[in-house]
Short mmCIF file of C-alpha atoms in Angstrom, two decimals:
data_model
loop_
_atom_site.label_atom_id
_atom_site.label_comp_id
_atom_site.label_asym_id
_atom_site.label_seq_id
_atom_site.Cartn_x
_atom_site.Cartn_y
_atom_site.Cartn_z
CA UNK A 1 0.00 0.00 0.00
CA UNK A 2 1.15 3.52 -0.72
CA UNK A 3 1.92 5.85 2.16
CA UNK A 4 3.84 5.70 5.38
CA UNK A 5 3.63 2.77 7.76
CA UNK A 6 5.02 2.06 11.20
CA UNK A 7 5.58 -1.19 13.01
CA UNK A 8 4.85 -2.42 15.51
CA UNK A 9 1.76 -0.36 16.42
CA UNK A 10 2.07 -1.36 20.07
CA UNK A 11 5.09 -2.53 22.03
CA UNK A 12 5.74 -3.32 25.66
CA UNK A 13 9.34 -3.78 26.70
CA UNK A 14 11.38 -3.88 29.86
CA UNK A 15 13.85 -1.33 31.13
CA UNK A 16 17.29 -1.91 29.67
CA UNK A 17 16.17 -3.79 26.59
CA UNK A 18 16.94 -2.69 23.07
CA UNK A 19 13.94 -2.04 20.89
CA UNK A 20 13.65 -0.91 17.27
CA UNK A 21 10.70 0.90 15.79
CA UNK A 22 10.30 0.64 12.04
CA UNK A 23 9.15 3.26 9.55
CA UNK A 24 8.59 2.72 5.84
CA UNK A 25 7.38 5.17 3.19
CA UNK A 26 6.51 4.51 -0.44
CA UNK A 27 6.58 8.08 -1.76
CA UNK A 28 10.38 8.26 -2.16
CA UNK A 29 10.37 11.39 -0.03
CA UNK A 30 13.83 12.73 0.75
CA UNK A 31 13.13 13.78 4.32
CA UNK A 32 12.08 11.52 7.16
CA UNK A 33 11.49 12.37 10.81
CA UNK A 34 10.95 10.73 14.16
CA UNK A 35 8.83 12.46 16.83
CA UNK A 36 7.63 11.50 20.24
CA UNK A 37 4.31 12.72 21.56
CA UNK A 38 3.71 13.15 25.28
CA UNK A 39 0.94 14.91 27.17
CA UNK A 40 1.82 18.53 27.76
CA UNK A 41 4.71 18.52 25.31
CA UNK A 42 3.11 18.07 21.94
CA UNK A 43 5.30 16.62 19.22
CA UNK A 44 9.04 16.76 19.82
CA UNK A 45 11.60 15.96 17.15
CA UNK A 46 14.02 13.15 17.99
CA UNK A 47 15.98 12.75 14.75
CA UNK A 48 15.56 13.57 11.12
CA UNK A 49 17.14 12.58 7.84
CA UNK A 50 17.54 14.62 4.68
CA UNK A 51 18.52 11.66 2.50
CA UNK A 52 19.91 8.16 2.69
CA UNK A 53 22.96 8.03 4.97
CA UNK A 54 22.33 11.59 6.23
CA UNK A 55 20.85 11.96 9.70
CA UNK A 56 20.80 14.73 12.27
CA UNK A 57 19.67 15.28 15.84
CA UNK A 58 16.46 16.99 16.77
CA UNK A 59 15.30 18.43 20.07
CA UNK A 60 15.39 15.22 22.17
CA UNK A 61 17.90 12.75 20.68
CA UNK A 62 19.44 11.28 23.85
CA UNK A 63 18.95 7.53 24.20
CA UNK A 64 17.98 7.04 20.55
CA UNK A 65 19.85 5.91 17.46
CA UNK A 66 18.73 6.11 13.84
CA UNK A 67 19.98 4.89 10.51
CA UNK A 68 18.91 5.38 6.92
CA UNK A 69 20.58 2.97 4.56
CA UNK A 70 17.62 3.12 2.13
CA UNK A 71 15.49 6.10 1.22
CA UNK A 72 12.26 4.35 2.15
CA UNK A 73 13.21 3.11 5.63
CA UNK A 74 14.10 5.02 8.77
CA UNK A 75 14.32 2.78 11.85
CA UNK A 76 14.56 4.22 15.36
CA UNK A 77 16.41 2.21 18.01
CA UNK A 78 16.27 2.63 21.75
CA UNK A 79 19.56 1.09 22.78
CA UNK A 80 18.66 0.62 26.45
CA UNK A 81 15.05 1.54 27.07
CA UNK A 82 14.10 3.63 30.09
CA UNK A 83 10.69 4.36 31.59
CA UNK A 84 10.97 7.98 30.47
CA UNK A 85 10.89 6.71 26.88
CA UNK A 86 7.33 5.47 27.31
CA UNK A 87 5.55 7.50 24.68
CA UNK A 88 3.82 7.47 21.33
CA UNK A 89 6.30 7.64 18.48
CA UNK A 90 5.45 9.07 15.09
CA UNK A 91 7.41 8.82 11.91
CA UNK A 92 6.88 11.39 9.16
CA UNK A 93 8.17 12.02 5.67
CA UNK A 94 8.25 15.01 3.35
CA UNK A 95 9.66 16.15 0.05
CA UNK A 96 9.15 19.85 0.69
CA UNK A 97 7.72 21.37 3.87
CA UNK A 98 4.50 19.38 4.16
CA UNK A 99 5.12 16.47 6.49
CA UNK A 100 2.98 13.33 6.32
CA UNK A 101 2.72 11.21 9.42
CA UNK A 102 2.47 7.51 10.05
CA UNK A 103 -0.12 5.99 12.40
CA UNK A 104 2.26 5.88 15.36
CA UNK A 105 3.77 3.28 17.69
CA UNK A 106 2.67 3.23 21.31
CA UNK A 107 5.68 2.12 23.37
CA UNK A 108 5.49 1.21 27.03
CA UNK A 109 8.66 0.60 29.00
CA UNK A 110 8.07 -1.29 32.26
CA UNK B 1 13.03 24.78 22.74
CA UNK B 2 10.88 27.02 20.61
CA UNK B 3 7.47 27.79 22.06
CA UNK B 4 4.34 27.78 20.00
CA UNK B 5 1.41 28.90 22.12
CA UNK B 6 -1.78 27.36 20.88
CA UNK B 7 -5.14 28.43 22.21
CA UNK B 8 -7.56 27.53 23.40
CA UNK B 9 -6.38 24.24 24.88
CA UNK B 10 -9.85 22.77 24.59
CA UNK B 11 -13.23 23.70 23.20
CA UNK B 12 -16.71 22.30 23.69
CA UNK B 13 -19.15 23.52 21.07
CA UNK B 14 -22.57 22.71 19.71
CA UNK B 15 -22.89 21.13 16.30
CA UNK B 16 -23.31 23.85 13.68
CA UNK B 17 -21.26 26.46 15.50
CA UNK B 18 -18.14 28.05 14.07
CA UNK B 19 -14.75 27.44 15.69
CA UNK B 20 -11.67 29.62 15.90
CA UNK B 21 -8.26 28.71 17.24
CA UNK B 22 -4.83 30.27 16.95
CA UNK B 23 -1.16 29.74 17.33
CA UNK B 24 1.29 32.43 18.38
CA UNK B 25 5.01 32.71 18.87
CA UNK B 26 7.63 35.28 19.73
CA UNK B 27 9.62 34.17 16.68
CA UNK B 28 9.05 34.56 12.97
CA UNK B 29 8.05 31.58 10.86
CA UNK B 30 8.30 31.05 7.10
CA UNK B 31 5.60 28.40 6.92
CA UNK B 32 2.59 27.42 8.98
CA UNK B 33 0.88 24.06 8.82
CA UNK B 34 -2.33 22.89 10.47
CA UNK B 35 -2.95 19.25 11.35
CA UNK B 36 -5.80 17.24 12.82
CA UNK B 37 -5.24 14.15 14.92
CA UNK B 38 -7.90 11.57 15.69
CA UNK B 39 -7.49 9.27 18.71
CA UNK B 40 -4.98 6.50 18.05
CA UNK B 41 -3.93 7.95 14.71
CA UNK B 42 -1.19 10.15 13.34
CA UNK B 43 -1.69 13.83 12.52
CA UNK B 44 -3.25 14.52 9.13
CA UNK B 45 -2.30 17.65 7.22
CA UNK B 46 -5.21 20.05 6.73
CA UNK B 47 -3.76 23.28 5.37
CA UNK B 48 -0.31 24.67 4.51
CA UNK B 49 0.47 28.41 4.45
CA UNK B 50 3.59 29.86 2.86
CA UNK B 51 3.24 33.64 2.75
CA UNK B 52 2.43 36.31 5.32
CA UNK B 53 -1.19 37.36 4.96
CA UNK B 54 -2.11 34.24 3.00
CA UNK B 55 -5.66 32.98 3.50
CA UNK B 56 -6.33 29.40 2.42
CA UNK B 57 -9.46 27.27 2.59
CA UNK B 58 -10.04 23.54 2.56
CA UNK B 59 -13.77 22.88 2.58
CA UNK B 60 -15.17 24.26 5.83
CA UNK B 61 -11.68 25.02 7.12
CA UNK B 62 -9.95 28.35 6.61
CA UNK B 63 -6.48 29.21 7.84
CA UNK B 64 -4.52 32.44 7.76
CA UNK B 65 -0.81 33.23 7.97
CA UNK B 66 -0.56 36.28 10.23
CA UNK B 67 0.99 39.38 8.69
CA UNK B 68 3.57 39.62 11.49
CA UNK B 69 4.62 36.03 10.61
CA UNK B 70 4.40 35.21 14.32
CA UNK B 71 0.91 33.77 14.32
CA UNK B 72 -1.63 31.74 12.43
CA UNK B 73 -5.36 31.14 12.75
CA UNK B 74 -7.66 28.25 11.90
CA UNK B 75 -11.40 28.58 11.55
CA UNK B 76 -13.93 25.79 11.12
CA UNK B 77 -17.37 26.77 9.95
CA UNK B 78 -20.62 24.92 10.71
CA UNK B 79 -18.98 22.25 12.84
CA UNK B 80 -20.08 18.62 12.56
CA UNK B 81 -19.45 15.66 14.89
CA UNK B 82 -16.57 14.30 12.80
CA UNK B 83 -14.64 17.53 13.45
CA UNK B 84 -13.88 16.12 16.90
CA UNK B 85 -10.17 15.69 17.47
CA UNK B 86 -7.00 17.54 18.35
CA UNK B 87 -5.81 20.31 16.05
CA UNK B 88 -2.12 21.13 15.92
CA UNK B 89 -0.28 24.03 14.41
CA UNK B 90 3.28 23.67 13.19
CA UNK B 91 5.67 26.46 12.27
CA UNK B 92 8.84 26.28 10.22
CA UNK B 93 11.57 28.83 10.96
CA UNK B 94 13.67 28.04 7.93
CA UNK B 95 15.72 25.55 9.92
CA UNK B 96 13.34 23.51 12.00
CA UNK B 97 9.70 22.70 12.63
CA UNK B 98 8.00 23.36 15.95
CA UNK B 99 4.60 22.08 16.98
CA UNK B 100 1.94 23.56 19.21
CA UNK B 101 0.49 21.50 22.05
CA UNK B 102 -2.88 21.23 20.37
CA UNK B 103 -6.47 22.33 20.72
CA UNK B 104 -8.88 19.57 21.69
CA UNK B 105 -12.25 20.05 20.00
CA UNK B 106 -15.44 18.38 21.19
CA UNK B 107 -18.61 18.82 19.14
CA UNK B 108 -21.86 18.20 20.97
CA UNK B 109 -24.61 16.92 18.66
#
């Protein structure tokens, strides 16, 4: 299907575990983004990528790692999950300034 | 980080009423975007604004790029139950996007 997808949609993990959230887009957009959404904070940028093999930090990058070996994929890895990383994570893509969001991944760290 | 002040935080209105919400900042933005988010879903782009003073409509939705470039407004006319959701503004400074904290809209039939 065309568009932007995220997997898994829901994930429960334990403190200290590594977890990877996947994002895939079929539009061949150059830019991809990872946000987290928490009550009272709105959407905060974690990392973004302007093209394959080019990534940069956003507002809240600590504890996260990204890679972009292919234009269509932009996985987000929590190397050692902490309870403060419990959140809803959204991936987005854009070619110009209009960002299109995926359905989100709800992550709970116990 | 950059602050986008979005107001009101929540609104409860009767079906058929018009709705107004706004987003303000102390900084200048080059682009304003308005999104709607339904529960359990990602934000969906409603309107994009690229020039100061620009007024753009999308069906019953109308958004304006403030002439000072520090604010933007979204109006919804003749609200219907499916307008329920959270509306976000987003501003682009030329380097980075910033998002407002959202306006939660409830439409009472």
